[in-house]
Amino acid sequence: MGNNVVITQEQVQIKEKKCHDRYDDFLLCQREYGFNDLKCRNYYLKKYEQCIKKLDNMKLQIQRT
């Protein structure tokens, strides 16, 4: 059961922008609520980390093709 979805460079660029936006959201949250705020870390930072993980997987998939 392989995943036959073809990832394009354009999709990677869109994901990179999305991840950058997620990180900006995290930084804005920190500015508003403080560096160690749990909401910022548990939600915004986690969303950024998930995005980066998906981005890395996309880049690996492109390298394999």
mmCIF file of N, CA and C in Angstrom:
data_model
loop_
_atom_site.group_PDB
_atom_site.id
_atom_site.type_symbol
_atom_site.label_atom_id
_atom_site.label_comp_id
_atom_site.label_asym_id
_atom_site.label_seq_id
_atom_site.Cartn_x
_atom_site.Cartn_y
_atom_site.Cartn_z
ATOM 1 N N MET A 1 0.826 -1.186 0.000
ATOM 2 C CA MET A 1 0.000 0.000 0.000
ATOM 3 C C MET A 1 0.870 1.250 0.000
ATOM 4 N N GLY A 2 1.517 1.558 -1.084
ATOM 5 C CA GLY A 2 2.363 2.743 -1.173
ATOM 6 C C GLY A 2 1.541 3.987 -1.420
ATOM 7 N N ASN A 3 2.100 5.099 -1.038
ATOM 8 C CA ASN A 3 1.455 6.375 -1.266
ATOM 9 C C ASN A 3 1.928 6.904 -2.617
ATOM 10 N N ASN A 4 1.041 6.949 -3.615
ATOM 11 C CA ASN A 4 1.411 7.317 -4.970
ATOM 12 C C ASN A 4 1.217 8.801 -5.261
ATOM 13 N N VAL A 5 1.059 9.623 -4.243
ATOM 14 C CA VAL A 5 0.880 11.054 -4.434
ATOM 15 C C VAL A 5 2.223 11.674 -4.811
ATOM 16 N N VAL A 6 2.228 12.436 -5.896
ATOM 17 C CA VAL A 6 3.449 13.092 -6.357
ATOM 18 C C VAL A 6 3.502 14.487 -5.743
ATOM 19 N N ILE A 7 4.606 14.777 -5.072
ATOM 20 C CA ILE A 7 4.808 16.075 -4.440
ATOM 21 C C ILE A 7 5.594 16.952 -5.406
ATOM 22 N N THR A 8 5.118 18.181 -5.611
ATOM 23 C CA THR A 8 5.809 19.113 -6.496
ATOM 24 C C THR A 8 6.613 20.127 -5.678
ATOM 25 N N GLN A 9 7.556 20.758 -6.346
ATOM 26 C CA GLN A 9 8.347 21.801 -5.697
ATOM 27 C C GLN A 9 7.450 22.958 -5.253
ATOM 28 N N GLU A 10 6.416 23.237 -6.032
ATOM 29 C CA GLU A 10 5.471 24.310 -5.681
ATOM 30 C C GLU A 10 4.755 23.982 -4.364
ATOM 31 N N GLN A 11 4.369 22.727 -4.186
ATOM 32 C CA GLN A 11 3.713 22.323 -2.943
ATOM 33 C C GLN A 11 4.658 22.480 -1.753
ATOM 34 N N VAL A 12 5.933 22.185 -1.966
ATOM 35 C CA VAL A 12 6.929 22.347 -0.905
ATOM 36 C C VAL A 12 7.058 23.820 -0.539
ATOM 37 N N GLN A 13 7.080 24.691 -1.535
ATOM 38 C CA GLN A 13 7.182 26.128 -1.266
ATOM 39 C C GLN A 13 5.963 26.642 -0.507
ATOM 40 N N ILE A 14 4.790 26.148 -0.850
ATOM 41 C CA ILE A 14 3.565 26.535 -0.145
ATOM 42 C C ILE A 14 3.637 26.071 1.311
ATOM 43 N N LYS A 15 4.110 24.850 1.526
ATOM 44 C CA LYS A 15 4.237 24.308 2.886
ATOM 45 C C LYS A 15 5.275 25.094 3.672
ATOM 46 N N GLU A 16 6.386 25.474 3.029
ATOM 47 C CA GLU A 16 7.403 26.285 3.706
ATOM 48 C C GLU A 16 6.810 27.603 4.193
ATOM 49 N N LYS A 17 6.003 28.235 3.342
ATOM 50 C CA LYS A 17 5.347 29.495 3.727
ATOM 51 C C LYS A 17 4.401 29.260 4.902
ATOM 52 N N LYS A 18 3.657 28.175 4.834
ATOM 53 C CA LYS A 18 2.721 27.850 5.915
ATOM 54 C C LYS A 18 3.469 27.632 7.227
ATOM 55 N N CYS A 19 4.595 26.920 7.164
ATOM 56 C CA CYS A 19 5.388 26.679 8.370
ATOM 57 C C CYS A 19 5.952 27.992 8.915
ATOM 58 N N HIS A 20 6.400 28.856 8.017
ATOM 59 C CA HIS A 20 6.900 30.168 8.434
ATOM 60 C C HIS A 20 5.791 30.943 9.141
ATOM 61 N N ASP A 21 4.586 30.894 8.593
ATOM 62 C CA ASP A 21 3.442 31.572 9.216
ATOM 63 C C ASP A 21 3.121 30.976 10.583
ATOM 64 N N ARG A 22 3.233 29.667 10.696
ATOM 65 C CA ARG A 22 2.998 29.003 11.996
ATOM 66 C C ARG A 22 4.010 29.487 13.038
ATOM 67 N N TYR A 23 5.263 29.635 12.613
ATOM 68 C CA TYR A 23 6.289 30.118 13.539
ATOM 69 C C TYR A 23 6.012 31.563 13.931
ATOM 70 N N ASP A 24 5.578 32.366 12.980
ATOM 71 C CA ASP A 24 5.205 33.755 13.288
ATOM 72 C C ASP A 24 4.076 33.797 14.314
ATOM 73 N N ASP A 25 3.093 32.894 14.162
ATOM 74 C CA ASP A 25 1.995 32.811 15.136
ATOM 75 C C ASP A 25 2.539 32.511 16.526
ATOM 76 N N PHE A 26 3.495 31.594 16.604
ATOM 77 C CA PHE A 26 4.117 31.241 17.874
ATOM 78 C C PHE A 26 4.818 32.452 18.483
ATOM 79 N N LEU A 27 5.588 33.183 17.666
ATOM 80 C CA LEU A 27 6.300 34.357 18.171
ATOM 81 C C LEU A 27 5.335 35.446 18.642
ATOM 82 N N LEU A 28 4.267 35.652 17.903
ATOM 83 C CA LEU A 28 3.266 36.642 18.312
ATOM 84 C C LEU A 28 2.622 36.252 19.636
ATOM 85 N N CYS A 29 2.339 34.973 19.797
ATOM 86 C CA CYS A 29 1.764 34.483 21.046
ATOM 87 C C CYS A 29 2.728 34.734 22.202
ATOM 88 N N GLN A 30 4.003 34.454 21.975
ATOM 89 C CA GLN A 30 4.999 34.679 23.022
ATOM 90 C C GLN A 30 5.082 36.152 23.400
ATOM 91 N N ARG A 31 5.033 37.019 22.398
ATOM 92 C CA ARG A 31 5.086 38.459 22.683
ATOM 93 C C ARG A 31 3.899 38.894 23.529
ATOM 94 N N GLU A 32 2.735 38.299 23.244
ATOM 95 C CA GLU A 32 1.527 38.699 23.952
ATOM 96 C C GLU A 32 1.436 38.073 25.351
ATOM 97 N N TYR A 33 1.812 36.800 25.481
ATOM 98 C CA TYR A 33 1.581 36.077 26.722
ATOM 99 C C TYR A 33 2.846 35.723 27.500
ATOM 100 N N GLY A 34 4.017 35.931 26.915
ATOM 101 C CA GLY A 34 5.257 35.628 27.613
ATOM 102 C C GLY A 34 5.942 34.401 27.055
ATOM 103 N N PHE A 35 7.253 34.341 27.281
ATOM 104 C CA PHE A 35 8.095 33.308 26.689
ATOM 105 C C PHE A 35 7.684 31.896 27.085
ATOM 106 N N ASN A 36 7.305 31.681 28.328
ATOM 107 C CA ASN A 36 7.013 30.328 28.813
ATOM 108 C C ASN A 36 5.527 29.997 28.871
ATOM 109 N N ASP A 37 4.703 30.783 28.201
ATOM 110 C CA ASP A 37 3.261 30.537 28.229
ATOM 111 C C ASP A 37 2.925 29.158 27.657
ATOM 112 N N LEU A 38 2.157 28.390 28.397
ATOM 113 C CA LEU A 38 1.834 27.023 27.970
ATOM 114 C C LEU A 38 0.962 26.990 26.725
ATOM 115 N N LYS A 39 0.067 27.977 26.579
ATOM 116 C CA LYS A 39 -0.778 28.021 25.380
ATOM 117 C C LYS A 39 0.105 28.153 24.141
ATOM 118 N N CYS A 40 1.083 29.025 24.218
ATOM 119 C CA CYS A 40 1.978 29.233 23.076
ATOM 120 C C CYS A 40 2.748 27.957 22.766
ATOM 121 N N ARG A 41 3.280 27.347 23.790
ATOM 122 C CA ARG A 41 4.110 26.151 23.582
ATOM 123 C C ARG A 41 3.271 24.935 23.195
ATOM 124 N N ASN A 42 2.156 24.747 23.880
ATOM 125 C CA ASN A 42 1.344 23.549 23.646
ATOM 126 C C ASN A 42 0.545 23.608 22.354
ATOM 127 N N TYR A 43 0.219 24.791 21.885
ATOM 128 C CA TYR A 43 -0.576 24.877 20.665
ATOM 129 C C TYR A 43 0.257 25.374 19.485
ATOM 130 N N TYR A 44 0.745 26.598 19.565
ATOM 131 C CA TYR A 44 1.410 27.210 18.419
ATOM 132 C C TYR A 44 2.747 26.549 18.086
ATOM 133 N N LEU A 45 3.546 26.267 19.090
ATOM 134 C CA LEU A 45 4.825 25.618 18.822
ATOM 135 C C LEU A 45 4.611 24.200 18.304
ATOM 136 N N LYS A 46 3.628 23.498 18.852
ATOM 137 C CA LYS A 46 3.321 22.142 18.396
ATOM 138 C C LYS A 46 2.857 22.161 16.940
ATOM 139 N N LYS A 47 2.031 23.135 16.569
ATOM 140 C CA LYS A 47 1.575 23.256 15.182
ATOM 141 C C LYS A 47 2.761 23.505 14.250
ATOM 142 N N TYR A 48 3.696 24.347 14.684
ATOM 143 C CA TYR A 48 4.894 24.618 13.885
ATOM 144 C C TYR A 48 5.725 23.346 13.723
ATOM 145 N N GLU A 49 5.937 22.630 14.811
ATOM 146 C CA GLU A 49 6.736 21.401 14.747
ATOM 147 C C GLU A 49 6.095 20.359 13.841
ATOM 148 N N GLN A 50 4.769 20.247 13.889
ATOM 149 C CA GLN A 50 4.062 19.311 13.017
ATOM 150 C C GLN A 50 4.230 19.713 11.551
ATOM 151 N N CYS A 51 4.164 21.003 11.302
ATOM 152 C CA CYS A 51 4.324 21.516 9.943
ATOM 153 C C CYS A 51 5.718 21.196 9.414
ATOM 154 N N ILE A 52 6.737 21.422 10.224
ATOM 155 C CA ILE A 52 8.114 21.147 9.818
ATOM 156 C C ILE A 52 8.315 19.659 9.534
ATOM 157 N N LYS A 53 7.707 18.824 10.350
ATOM 158 C CA LYS A 53 7.816 17.378 10.145
ATOM 159 C C LYS A 53 7.196 16.985 8.794
ATOM 160 N N LYS A 54 6.027 17.551 8.479
ATOM 161 C CA LYS A 54 5.391 17.266 7.192
ATOM 162 C C LYS A 54 6.228 17.803 6.041
ATOM 163 N N LEU A 55 6.798 18.990 6.227
ATOM 164 C CA LEU A 55 7.654 19.582 5.207
ATOM 165 C C LEU A 55 8.874 18.704 4.948
ATOM 166 N N ASP A 56 9.500 18.235 6.000
ATOM 167 C CA ASP A 56 10.660 17.350 5.846
ATOM 168 C C ASP A 56 10.287 16.080 5.081
ATOM 169 N N ASN A 57 9.125 15.519 5.390
ATOM 170 C CA ASN A 57 8.664 14.318 4.679
ATOM 171 C C ASN A 57 8.423 14.600 3.205
ATOM 172 N N MET A 58 7.874 15.783 2.911
ATOM 173 C CA MET A 58 7.650 16.169 1.521
ATOM 174 C C MET A 58 8.987 16.275 0.772
ATOM 175 N N LYS A 59 9.969 16.889 1.418
ATOM 176 C CA LYS A 59 11.288 17.049 0.783
ATOM 177 C C LYS A 59 11.941 15.697 0.547
ATOM 178 N N LEU A 60 11.789 14.784 1.493
ATOM 179 C CA LEU A 60 12.329 13.432 1.302
ATOM 180 C C LEU A 60 11.660 12.736 0.132
ATOM 181 N N GLN A 61 10.365 12.912 0.010
ATOM 182 C CA GLN A 61 9.630 12.271 -1.058
ATOM 183 C C GLN A 61 10.094 12.808 -2.415
ATOM 184 N N ILE A 62 10.357 14.111 -2.504
ATOM 185 C CA ILE A 62 10.849 14.697 -3.753
ATOM 186 C C ILE A 62 12.233 14.142 -4.087
ATOM 187 N N GLN A 63 13.085 13.996 -3.096
ATOM 188 C CA GLN A 63 14.431 13.486 -3.331
ATOM 189 C C GLN A 63 14.412 12.056 -3.879
ATOM 190 N N ARG A 64 13.422 11.301 -3.486
ATOM 191 C CA ARG A 64 13.338 9.905 -3.909
ATOM 192 C C ARG A 64 12.842 9.754 -5.341
ATOM 193 N N THR A 65 12.265 10.832 -5.887
ATOM 194 C CA THR A 65 11.724 10.719 -7.254
ATOM 195 C C THR A 65 12.721 11.187 -8.270
#
